[in-house]
Amino acid sequence: QADLALYAAKDAGRNRLAVYSHPLGEAAEHRLQLEHELRRALDLREFTLHYQAQVDDQGRPQVMEALLRWHSPTRGLVLPGEFIPVLEESGMIIEATRWVFREACRQARRWAGQGHALRIAVNLSPLDFRQADLAGSLLAILEEERPPTGSLELEITETALLDAGDDVQQTLARLKAAGMPLLLDDFGTGHASLAYLQQFPFDGIKIDRQFVAGLPESEHSVALVRGILTMARHLGLHVVAEGVSNERQAAFLRLNGCPSLQGYHYCRPQPAEDLERIWIRESSSSLQPWGH
Ligand code: C2E
Ligand code: MG
Ligand code: MG
Ligand code: MG
């Protein structure tokens, strides 16, 4: 009863801290406060998307990854590392994912309207797979927003698949059948990367940036990245290298046949309008190599 009253007070937006008889630890209070602000942020639409290009071996953008940003009135620009875990633990991630997906659909339509043939990659959280009908909810949004066919893809981290049952298989199959390629994100950092490739219908992998970081000096990184590229080629999988941050890494990856590169070296995550300004400045409907 007392707990319910506390939560009611919280929902009413009163000063919770005053009604706790046992003060929470500082960390827990910080957490609750953040959760409360995030709830407001979802309602007040304080979230935006930034986009980061994945470029081909000529530096031409092919895919834009949508990355969530929170513009907090008090905290300023907040990055996902700080708030995604809170969205996940509170269950708000499901609503956030739907918002991201809808916004990505709209952006795909806008860019197609401007003559840019780009796909948008949306990140899914492991927690998204806990809801009853993830595929149904995304397909409903697709139906409403009607982005151009083939203009979306999905990035899924290995942790999403940890306790995967038949329902995850089915969810992935439905999403893929709806025309969205599936990429295994942060490849190589999970517990069973290779098993997942065997088990699930992935179209590509994103080599985690920890492997790219050591290129080309570290013999270990070189061997691992070459191995991954060879394996992917044999399996017919697309490969994106994450976190490419200098030309030497890029050169190594191109030389070893990595079809797609992403990282600060090519493009920082930024708002759609800033990307459009670059395209307009470079006056093209066909896309030009990325400036540094
Ligand atoms: P991710 O999907 O692996 O995204 C790549 C992260 O690496 C992004 O961080 C990006 O800004 C950063 N990055 C890109 N290039 C470089 C580079 O050259 N060097 C370095 N050091 N970093 C680089 P960001 O935007 O902070 O996102 C972090 C993570 O948060 C993402 O990792 C993803 O797991 C999650 N995330 C972001 N947006 C969403 C979203 O809309 N939904 C969900 N579920 N997760 C999201
Ligand atoms: Mg990603
Ligand atoms: Mg990643
Ligand atoms: Mg990552």
Short mmCIF file of C-alpha atoms and ligand atoms in Angstrom, two decimals:
data_model
loop_
_atom_site.label_atom_id
_atom_site.label_comp_id
_atom_site.label_asym_id
_atom_site.label_seq_id
_atom_site.Cartn_x
_atom_site.Cartn_y
_atom_site.Cartn_z
CA GLN A 1 0.00 0.00 0.00
CA ALA A 2 2.66 2.43 1.08
CA ASP A 3 4.65 1.56 -2.05
CA LEU A 4 1.66 2.22 -4.25
CA ALA A 5 1.23 5.60 -2.65
CA LEU A 6 4.85 6.40 -3.33
CA TYR A 7 4.52 5.49 -6.96
CA ALA A 8 1.34 7.48 -7.24
CA ALA A 9 3.18 10.45 -5.82
CA LYS A 10 5.96 9.91 -8.33
CA ASP A 11 3.51 9.75 -11.19
CA ALA A 12 1.89 12.93 -10.04
CA GLY A 13 5.28 14.53 -10.42
CA ARG A 14 5.58 15.58 -6.79
CA ASN A 15 8.86 15.53 -5.02
CA ARG A 16 9.27 11.80 -4.39
CA LEU A 17 12.34 12.14 -2.33
CA ALA A 18 10.43 13.82 0.44
CA VAL A 19 8.05 10.91 0.92
CA TYR A 20 10.62 8.14 1.25
CA SER A 21 11.10 7.20 4.85
CA HIS A 22 14.20 5.18 3.98
CA PRO A 23 16.33 7.28 1.70
CA LEU A 24 17.50 5.31 -1.30
CA GLY A 25 21.17 5.08 -2.05
CA GLU A 26 22.43 7.94 -4.16
CA ALA A 27 22.84 5.71 -7.20
CA ALA A 28 19.30 4.40 -6.95
CA GLU A 29 17.92 7.90 -6.59
CA HIS A 30 19.87 9.06 -9.58
CA ARG A 31 18.44 6.11 -11.48
CA LEU A 32 14.85 6.86 -10.50
CA GLN A 33 15.27 10.48 -11.41
CA LEU A 34 16.66 9.52 -14.81
CA GLU A 35 13.79 7.09 -15.39
CA HIS A 36 11.30 9.79 -14.52
CA GLU A 37 12.93 12.26 -16.92
CA LEU A 38 13.01 9.64 -19.68
CA ARG A 39 9.29 8.99 -19.26
CA ARG A 40 8.74 12.71 -19.80
CA ALA A 41 11.20 12.74 -22.67
CA LEU A 42 9.18 10.10 -24.51
CA ASP A 43 5.95 12.01 -23.94
CA LEU A 44 7.43 15.40 -24.81
CA ARG A 45 9.37 14.11 -27.81
CA GLU A 46 12.82 15.11 -26.65
CA PHE A 47 14.38 12.31 -28.69
CA THR A 48 15.86 12.71 -32.14
CA LEU A 49 17.78 10.50 -34.51
CA HIS A 50 21.29 11.06 -35.74
CA TYR A 51 22.50 9.18 -38.77
CA GLN A 52 25.89 7.66 -39.49
CA ALA A 53 26.81 6.48 -42.97
CA GLN A 54 28.08 3.07 -43.98
CA VAL A 55 30.11 3.63 -47.13
CA ASP A 56 31.23 1.29 -49.91
CA ASP A 57 34.85 0.87 -51.00
CA GLN A 58 34.58 4.11 -53.00
CA GLY A 59 33.40 6.03 -49.97
CA ARG A 60 29.84 6.26 -51.25
CA PRO A 61 27.11 6.11 -48.57
CA GLN A 62 24.82 3.10 -48.92
CA VAL A 63 23.18 2.77 -45.55
CA MET A 64 22.53 5.27 -42.76
CA GLU A 65 22.41 3.87 -39.24
CA ALA A 66 19.85 5.60 -37.04
CA LEU A 67 21.29 6.38 -33.60
CA LEU A 68 19.06 7.64 -30.83
CA ARG A 69 19.83 10.96 -29.12
CA TRP A 70 18.17 12.60 -26.15
CA HIS A 71 18.05 16.39 -26.00
CA SER A 72 17.37 16.90 -22.32
CA PRO A 73 16.38 20.40 -21.24
CA THR A 74 18.58 20.03 -18.16
CA ARG A 75 21.32 17.60 -19.19
CA GLY A 76 21.89 18.69 -22.78
CA LEU A 77 22.66 16.10 -25.45
CA VAL A 78 22.71 12.63 -23.88
CA LEU A 79 24.15 9.57 -25.64
CA PRO A 80 22.54 6.10 -25.69
CA GLY A 81 25.14 4.54 -23.40
CA GLU A 82 23.63 6.57 -20.57
CA PHE A 83 19.93 6.10 -21.19
CA ILE A 84 19.35 2.91 -23.21
CA PRO A 85 20.00 0.68 -20.16
CA VAL A 86 17.41 2.68 -18.20
CA LEU A 87 14.90 2.45 -21.04
CA GLU A 88 15.55 -1.29 -21.13
CA GLU A 89 15.20 -1.92 -17.42
CA SER A 90 12.02 0.13 -17.19
CA GLY A 91 10.39 -1.45 -20.24
CA MET A 92 10.19 1.95 -22.00
CA ILE A 93 12.52 0.65 -24.70
CA ILE A 94 9.57 -0.95 -26.46
CA GLU A 95 7.91 2.44 -26.95
CA ALA A 96 11.28 4.00 -27.86
CA THR A 97 11.96 1.37 -30.51
CA ARG A 98 8.57 1.94 -32.09
CA TRP A 99 9.26 5.66 -32.21
CA VAL A 100 12.71 5.11 -33.75
CA PHE A 101 11.32 2.70 -36.31
CA ARG A 102 8.48 5.03 -37.34
CA GLU A 103 10.85 7.99 -37.59
CA ALA A 104 13.26 5.91 -39.70
CA CYS A 105 10.39 4.96 -42.04
CA ARG A 106 9.53 8.64 -42.50
CA GLN A 107 13.14 9.62 -43.08
CA ALA A 108 13.50 6.85 -45.66
CA ARG A 109 10.52 8.31 -47.49
CA ARG A 110 11.93 11.84 -47.33
CA TRP A 111 15.32 10.81 -48.67
CA ALA A 112 13.76 8.73 -51.42
CA GLY A 113 11.71 11.80 -52.33
CA GLN A 114 14.94 13.79 -52.64
CA GLY A 115 16.40 11.15 -54.94
CA HIS A 116 18.77 9.51 -52.46
CA ALA A 117 18.83 5.75 -52.70
CA LEU A 118 19.70 5.02 -49.08
CA ARG A 119 18.70 2.35 -46.64
CA ILE A 120 18.23 3.14 -42.95
CA ALA A 121 19.46 0.71 -40.31
CA VAL A 122 17.51 0.53 -37.06
CA ASN A 123 18.97 -0.99 -33.87
CA LEU A 124 16.82 -3.40 -31.91
CA SER A 125 17.33 -4.02 -28.22
CA PRO A 126 17.41 -7.50 -26.73
CA LEU A 127 14.49 -6.36 -24.60
CA ASP A 128 12.41 -5.70 -27.72
CA PHE A 129 12.31 -9.44 -28.21
CA ARG A 130 10.57 -9.92 -24.88
CA GLN A 131 7.34 -8.32 -26.07
CA ALA A 132 4.61 -10.58 -27.33
CA ASP A 133 4.61 -9.49 -30.95
CA LEU A 134 7.67 -7.50 -32.00
CA ALA A 135 7.28 -8.43 -35.67
CA GLY A 136 3.58 -7.55 -35.66
CA SER A 137 4.19 -4.14 -34.12
CA LEU A 138 6.97 -3.22 -36.58
CA LEU A 139 5.04 -4.53 -39.58
CA ALA A 140 2.03 -2.45 -38.53
CA ILE A 141 4.22 0.67 -38.55
CA LEU A 142 5.63 -0.31 -41.93
CA GLU A 143 2.08 -0.64 -43.22
CA GLU A 144 1.13 2.81 -41.91
CA GLU A 145 4.23 4.68 -43.00
CA ARG A 146 4.91 2.86 -46.26
CA PRO A 147 8.60 3.63 -46.78
CA PRO A 148 10.04 2.58 -50.16
CA THR A 149 10.50 -1.17 -50.49
CA GLY A 150 13.88 -2.29 -49.23
CA SER A 151 14.69 0.99 -47.50
CA LEU A 152 15.08 -0.42 -43.98
CA GLU A 153 17.31 -2.94 -42.29
CA LEU A 154 17.65 -4.15 -38.73
CA GLU A 155 20.70 -4.47 -36.48
CA ILE A 156 20.43 -7.06 -33.76
CA THR A 157 23.02 -7.66 -31.06
CA GLU A 158 23.97 -11.14 -30.05
CA THR A 159 22.57 -10.71 -26.57
CA ALA A 160 19.09 -10.47 -28.11
CA LEU A 161 19.41 -14.10 -29.10
CA LEU A 162 20.81 -15.51 -25.89
CA ASP A 163 17.66 -17.14 -24.65
CA ALA A 164 16.10 -17.33 -28.06
CA GLY A 165 13.24 -19.74 -28.48
CA ASP A 166 11.12 -20.61 -31.49
CA ASP A 167 9.39 -17.27 -31.20
CA VAL A 168 12.63 -15.40 -31.92
CA GLN A 169 13.19 -17.57 -34.98
CA GLN A 170 9.70 -16.74 -36.14
CA THR A 171 10.05 -13.04 -35.38
CA LEU A 172 13.27 -12.80 -37.39
CA ALA A 173 11.76 -14.77 -40.27
CA ARG A 174 8.74 -12.46 -40.46
CA LEU A 175 10.85 -9.29 -40.35
CA LYS A 176 13.14 -10.62 -43.04
CA ALA A 177 10.22 -11.74 -45.20
CA ALA A 178 8.92 -8.16 -44.99
CA GLY A 179 12.02 -7.07 -46.91
CA MET A 180 14.29 -5.99 -44.09
CA PRO A 181 17.81 -7.44 -44.13
CA LEU A 182 19.06 -8.57 -40.72
CA LEU A 183 22.55 -7.71 -39.50
CA LEU A 184 24.28 -9.20 -36.50
CA ASP A 185 25.65 -6.16 -34.64
CA ASP A 186 28.90 -6.06 -32.65
CA PHE A 187 29.92 -9.35 -34.22
CA GLY A 188 32.50 -11.29 -32.26
CA THR A 189 31.75 -9.86 -28.84
CA GLY A 190 28.98 -12.29 -27.84
CA HIS A 191 29.14 -15.77 -26.45
CA ALA A 192 28.13 -17.71 -29.52
CA SER A 193 28.64 -15.55 -32.60
CA LEU A 194 29.23 -18.48 -34.93
CA ALA A 195 26.36 -20.54 -33.56
CA TYR A 196 24.04 -17.59 -34.17
CA LEU A 197 25.09 -17.38 -37.80
CA GLN A 198 24.27 -21.04 -38.17
CA GLN A 199 20.96 -20.78 -36.35
CA PHE A 200 19.44 -17.51 -37.56
CA PRO A 201 18.75 -16.08 -41.01
CA PHE A 202 21.24 -13.19 -40.94
CA ASP A 203 22.13 -11.34 -44.13
CA GLY A 204 25.25 -9.72 -42.78
CA ILE A 205 27.47 -8.96 -39.83
CA LYS A 206 28.99 -5.84 -38.34
CA ILE A 207 32.53 -6.46 -37.12
CA ASP A 208 32.77 -4.91 -33.69
CA ARG A 209 35.00 -1.88 -33.47
CA GLN A 210 37.28 -3.53 -30.91
CA PHE A 211 38.67 -5.68 -33.74
CA VAL A 212 38.98 -2.74 -36.11
CA ALA A 213 40.79 -0.66 -33.50
CA GLY A 214 43.91 -2.87 -33.67
CA LEU A 215 44.29 -2.62 -37.45
CA PRO A 216 46.77 -2.84 -38.99
CA GLU A 217 49.41 -3.04 -36.22
CA SER A 218 48.07 -5.85 -34.11
CA GLU A 219 48.77 -9.29 -35.62
CA HIS A 220 45.86 -10.62 -33.63
CA SER A 221 43.37 -8.12 -35.00
CA VAL A 222 44.70 -8.65 -38.51
CA ALA A 223 44.22 -12.42 -38.26
CA LEU A 224 40.77 -12.13 -36.72
CA VAL A 225 39.48 -9.59 -39.22
CA ARG A 226 40.87 -11.52 -42.20
CA GLY A 227 39.33 -14.68 -40.81
CA ILE A 228 35.95 -13.04 -40.33
CA LEU A 229 36.02 -11.60 -43.87
CA THR A 230 36.90 -14.98 -45.39
CA MET A 231 34.23 -16.76 -43.41
CA ALA A 232 31.61 -14.18 -44.36
CA ARG A 233 32.54 -14.47 -48.03
CA HIS A 234 32.06 -18.25 -47.91
CA LEU A 235 28.73 -17.86 -46.14
CA GLY A 236 27.55 -15.18 -48.58
CA LEU A 237 27.19 -12.62 -45.79
CA HIS A 238 27.50 -8.87 -46.16
CA VAL A 239 30.13 -7.30 -43.87
CA VAL A 240 30.29 -3.85 -42.31
CA ALA A 241 33.36 -2.84 -40.29
CA GLU A 242 32.43 -0.58 -37.37
CA GLY A 243 34.48 2.16 -35.79
CA VAL A 244 36.80 2.88 -38.73
CA SER A 245 38.58 5.94 -37.45
CA ASN A 246 41.60 6.46 -39.71
CA GLU A 247 42.78 5.92 -43.26
CA ARG A 248 45.15 3.10 -42.38
CA GLN A 249 42.32 1.03 -40.97
CA ALA A 250 40.19 1.88 -43.99
CA ALA A 251 42.96 0.93 -46.41
CA PHE A 252 43.52 -2.41 -44.71
CA LEU A 253 39.82 -3.22 -44.80
CA ARG A 254 39.40 -2.22 -48.44
CA LEU A 255 42.47 -4.22 -49.42
CA ASN A 256 41.05 -7.27 -47.67
CA GLY A 257 37.74 -6.95 -49.44
CA CYS A 258 35.53 -5.55 -46.70
CA PRO A 259 32.52 -4.27 -48.68
CA SER A 260 31.28 -1.68 -46.24
CA LEU A 261 32.92 0.69 -43.76
CA GLN A 262 31.52 2.83 -40.98
CA GLY A 263 33.21 5.14 -38.52
CA TYR A 264 34.25 8.65 -37.58
CA HIS A 265 36.79 8.59 -40.41
CA TYR A 266 33.92 8.86 -42.88
CA CYS A 267 31.03 10.33 -41.04
CA ARG A 268 30.08 11.33 -37.50
CA PRO A 269 26.53 10.58 -36.46
CA GLN A 270 24.57 13.76 -37.26
CA PRO A 271 21.06 15.07 -37.89
CA ALA A 272 19.47 14.33 -41.27
CA GLU A 273 19.43 18.04 -42.20
CA ASP A 274 23.21 18.29 -41.75
CA LEU A 275 23.73 15.32 -44.06
CA GLU A 276 21.40 16.89 -46.60
CA ARG A 277 23.37 20.14 -46.46
CA ILE A 278 26.52 18.20 -47.33
CA TRP A 279 24.78 16.54 -50.25
CA ILE A 280 23.40 19.82 -51.51
CA ARG A 281 26.79 21.51 -51.17
CA GLU A 282 28.30 18.72 -53.22
CA SER A 283 25.41 19.35 -55.64
CA SER A 284 24.46 15.87 -56.62
CA SER A 285 21.55 13.52 -56.60
CA SER A 286 24.08 10.76 -56.99
CA LEU A 287 26.15 10.56 -53.86
CA GLN A 288 29.73 11.69 -53.69
CA PRO A 289 32.64 10.31 -51.69
CA TRP A 290 32.48 11.44 -48.13
CA GLY A 291 34.53 14.41 -46.98
CA HIS A 292 36.66 13.97 -43.88
P1 C2E B 1 26.08 0.39 -32.11
O1 C2E B 1 24.79 0.03 -32.74
O2 C2E B 1 27.17 -0.61 -32.20
O3 C2E B 1 26.47 1.78 -32.75
C1 C2E B 1 27.79 2.22 -32.96
C2 C2E B 1 28.23 3.21 -31.90
O4 C2E B 1 29.60 3.51 -32.14
C3 C2E B 1 27.53 4.55 -31.96
O5 C2E B 1 27.51 5.07 -30.63
C4 C2E B 1 28.44 5.39 -32.81
O6 C2E B 1 28.32 6.78 -32.61
C5 C2E B 1 29.79 4.89 -32.34
N1 C2E B 1 30.83 5.06 -33.36
C6 C2E B 1 30.68 5.11 -34.69
N2 C2E B 1 31.87 5.27 -35.32
C7 C2E B 1 32.80 5.32 -34.35
C8 C2E B 1 34.23 5.47 -34.35
O7 C2E B 1 34.88 5.61 -35.39
N3 C2E B 1 34.85 5.46 -33.14
C9 C2E B 1 34.17 5.32 -31.97
N4 C2E B 1 34.84 5.32 -30.83
N5 C2E B 1 32.81 5.18 -31.93
C10 C2E B 1 32.15 5.17 -33.11
P2 C2E B 1 26.20 5.66 -29.96
O8 C2E B 1 25.38 6.44 -30.94
O9 C2E B 1 26.60 6.31 -28.68
O10 C2E B 1 25.36 4.33 -29.64
C11 C2E B 1 25.86 3.36 -28.76
C12 C2E B 1 25.00 2.14 -28.78
O11 C2E B 1 23.69 2.44 -28.29
C13 C2E B 1 24.78 1.56 -30.16
O12 C2E B 1 25.87 0.74 -30.54
C14 C2E B 1 23.51 0.76 -29.95
O13 C2E B 1 23.80 -0.49 -29.37
C15 C2E B 1 22.77 1.61 -28.95
N6 C2E B 1 21.76 2.41 -29.67
C16 C2E B 1 21.88 3.58 -30.31
N7 C2E B 1 20.71 3.96 -30.85
C17 C2E B 1 19.83 2.99 -30.54
C18 C2E B 1 18.42 2.78 -30.81
O14 C2E B 1 17.75 3.57 -31.50
N8 C2E B 1 17.86 1.65 -30.31
C19 C2E B 1 18.58 0.75 -29.57
N9 C2E B 1 17.94 -0.35 -29.12
N10 C2E B 1 19.87 0.90 -29.33
C20 C2E B 1 20.50 2.01 -29.79
MG MG B 2 24.22 -0.74 -34.50
MG MG B 3 27.55 -2.05 -33.44
MG MG B 4 28.95 -1.38 -30.96
#
